[in-house]
Short mmCIF file of C-alpha atoms in Angstrom, two decimals:
data_model
loop_
_atom_site.label_atom_id
_atom_site.label_comp_id
_atom_site.label_asym_id
_atom_site.label_seq_id
_atom_site.Cartn_x
_atom_site.Cartn_y
_atom_site.Cartn_z
CA MET A 234 -12.64 -32.56 20.14
CA PRO A 235 -12.19 -28.78 19.77
CA ALA A 236 -13.94 -27.10 16.78
CA PRO A 237 -11.82 -26.19 13.82
CA ARG A 238 -10.45 -22.71 13.75
CA GLU A 239 -12.21 -22.03 10.31
CA GLU A 240 -15.56 -21.99 12.33
CA ALA A 241 -14.54 -18.93 14.11
CA GLU A 242 -16.88 -15.96 13.45
CA PRO A 243 -15.98 -14.22 10.19
CA ALA A 244 -14.39 -10.81 10.10
CA SER A 245 -16.72 -7.85 10.02
CA TYR A 246 -14.18 -5.85 8.04
CA GLY A 247 -11.82 -6.05 5.17
CA LEU A 248 -8.33 -4.26 4.65
CA VAL A 249 -8.13 -1.33 2.11
CA GLN A 250 -4.99 0.24 0.78
CA LEU A 251 -5.28 3.69 -0.72
CA ARG A 252 -2.82 4.40 -3.54
CA GLY A 253 -1.94 7.75 -5.05
CA VAL A 254 -3.13 9.94 -2.13
CA PRO A 255 -0.70 12.83 -1.47
CA ASP A 256 0.39 13.10 2.18
CA GLY A 257 -1.56 15.73 3.91
CA ALA A 258 -4.74 15.19 2.01
CA ALA A 259 -8.06 14.72 4.00
CA VAL A 260 -9.79 11.47 3.39
CA ASP A 261 -13.53 11.14 3.89
CA LEU A 262 -15.43 7.78 4.39
CA ASP A 263 -19.01 7.79 3.66
CA GLY A 264 -19.32 11.69 3.90
CA ARG A 265 -17.40 12.01 7.18
CA PHE A 266 -13.88 12.95 7.86
CA TRP A 267 -11.91 9.80 8.29
CA LEU A 268 -8.09 10.56 8.36
CA THR A 269 -5.22 12.65 7.17
CA ALA A 270 -3.12 10.91 4.62
CA GLU A 271 0.28 9.89 5.70
CA ARG A 272 2.22 7.26 3.54
CA LEU A 273 -1.02 5.55 2.66
CA ASP A 274 0.68 3.64 -0.24
CA GLU A 275 2.41 1.56 2.53
CA ARG A 276 -0.60 0.95 4.92
CA TRP A 277 -3.59 -1.37 5.12
CA LEU A 278 -6.54 0.17 6.78
CA ALA A 279 -9.38 -1.81 8.37
CA VAL A 280 -12.77 -0.77 6.88
CA PRO A 281 -16.22 -2.39 7.83
CA TYR A 282 -17.58 -4.67 5.13
CA GLY A 283 -20.03 -3.20 2.64
CA LYS A 284 -20.09 -0.51 -0.01
CA HIS A 285 -18.33 2.87 0.86
CA THR A 286 -17.66 6.06 -0.79
CA LEU A 287 -14.05 7.57 -0.25
CA VAL A 288 -13.42 11.21 -1.08
CA VAL A 289 -9.85 12.56 -1.17
CA HIS A 290 -9.38 16.46 -0.57
CA ALA A 291 -5.88 17.30 -1.70
CA ARG A 292 -4.62 20.86 -1.32
CA GLY A 293 -5.09 22.99 -4.45
CA SER A 294 -7.20 20.33 -6.19
CA GLN A 295 -10.84 19.28 -6.68
CA PRO A 296 -12.03 16.36 -4.46
CA VAL A 297 -11.66 12.91 -6.05
CA GLU A 298 -14.20 10.29 -5.17
CA GLN A 299 -13.98 6.58 -5.40
CA ARG A 300 -16.36 3.79 -4.38
CA VAL A 301 -15.18 0.40 -2.95
CA GLU A 302 -17.05 -2.67 -1.93
CA VAL A 303 -15.18 -4.12 1.13
CA LYS A 304 -15.57 -7.98 1.56
CA SER A 305 -15.03 -9.45 4.99
CA GLY A 306 -11.57 -10.73 5.54
CA LYS A 307 -10.36 -9.67 2.08
CA THR A 308 -8.09 -6.90 0.77
CA SER A 309 -8.82 -4.22 -1.71
CA VAL A 310 -6.60 -1.56 -3.45
CA VAL A 311 -8.29 1.76 -4.35
CA ARG A 312 -6.32 4.01 -6.71
CA PHE A 313 -6.63 7.78 -6.70
CA GLY A 314 -5.40 10.47 -9.06
CA PRO A 315 -4.78 12.37 -10.96
CA PHE A 316 -6.04 15.27 -8.95
CA PRO A 317 -7.61 18.13 -11.14
CA HIS A 318 -6.47 21.52 -10.10
CA HIS A 319 -9.06 24.02 -9.03
CA ALA A 320 -9.96 26.52 -11.92
CA GLY A 321 -9.01 30.09 -11.32
#
């Protein structure tokens, strides 16, 4: 008798959706460049499980930081904004 599918190895990542990130912004994951934003409100991104720090660098604005705890096989939505403008 085959083993039930539920006993398969659990996922080592979760899916994260980044909302409010302007197209063209640079996104860092845990202090390293990760991606350039493009229609992120419509995409789910695979991220290893655990606690992470996301920083969005939008043109003309100060960086905005959010923390997320990703759970294996689960989804998380992280909202960014507003983006404060640089002084000066």
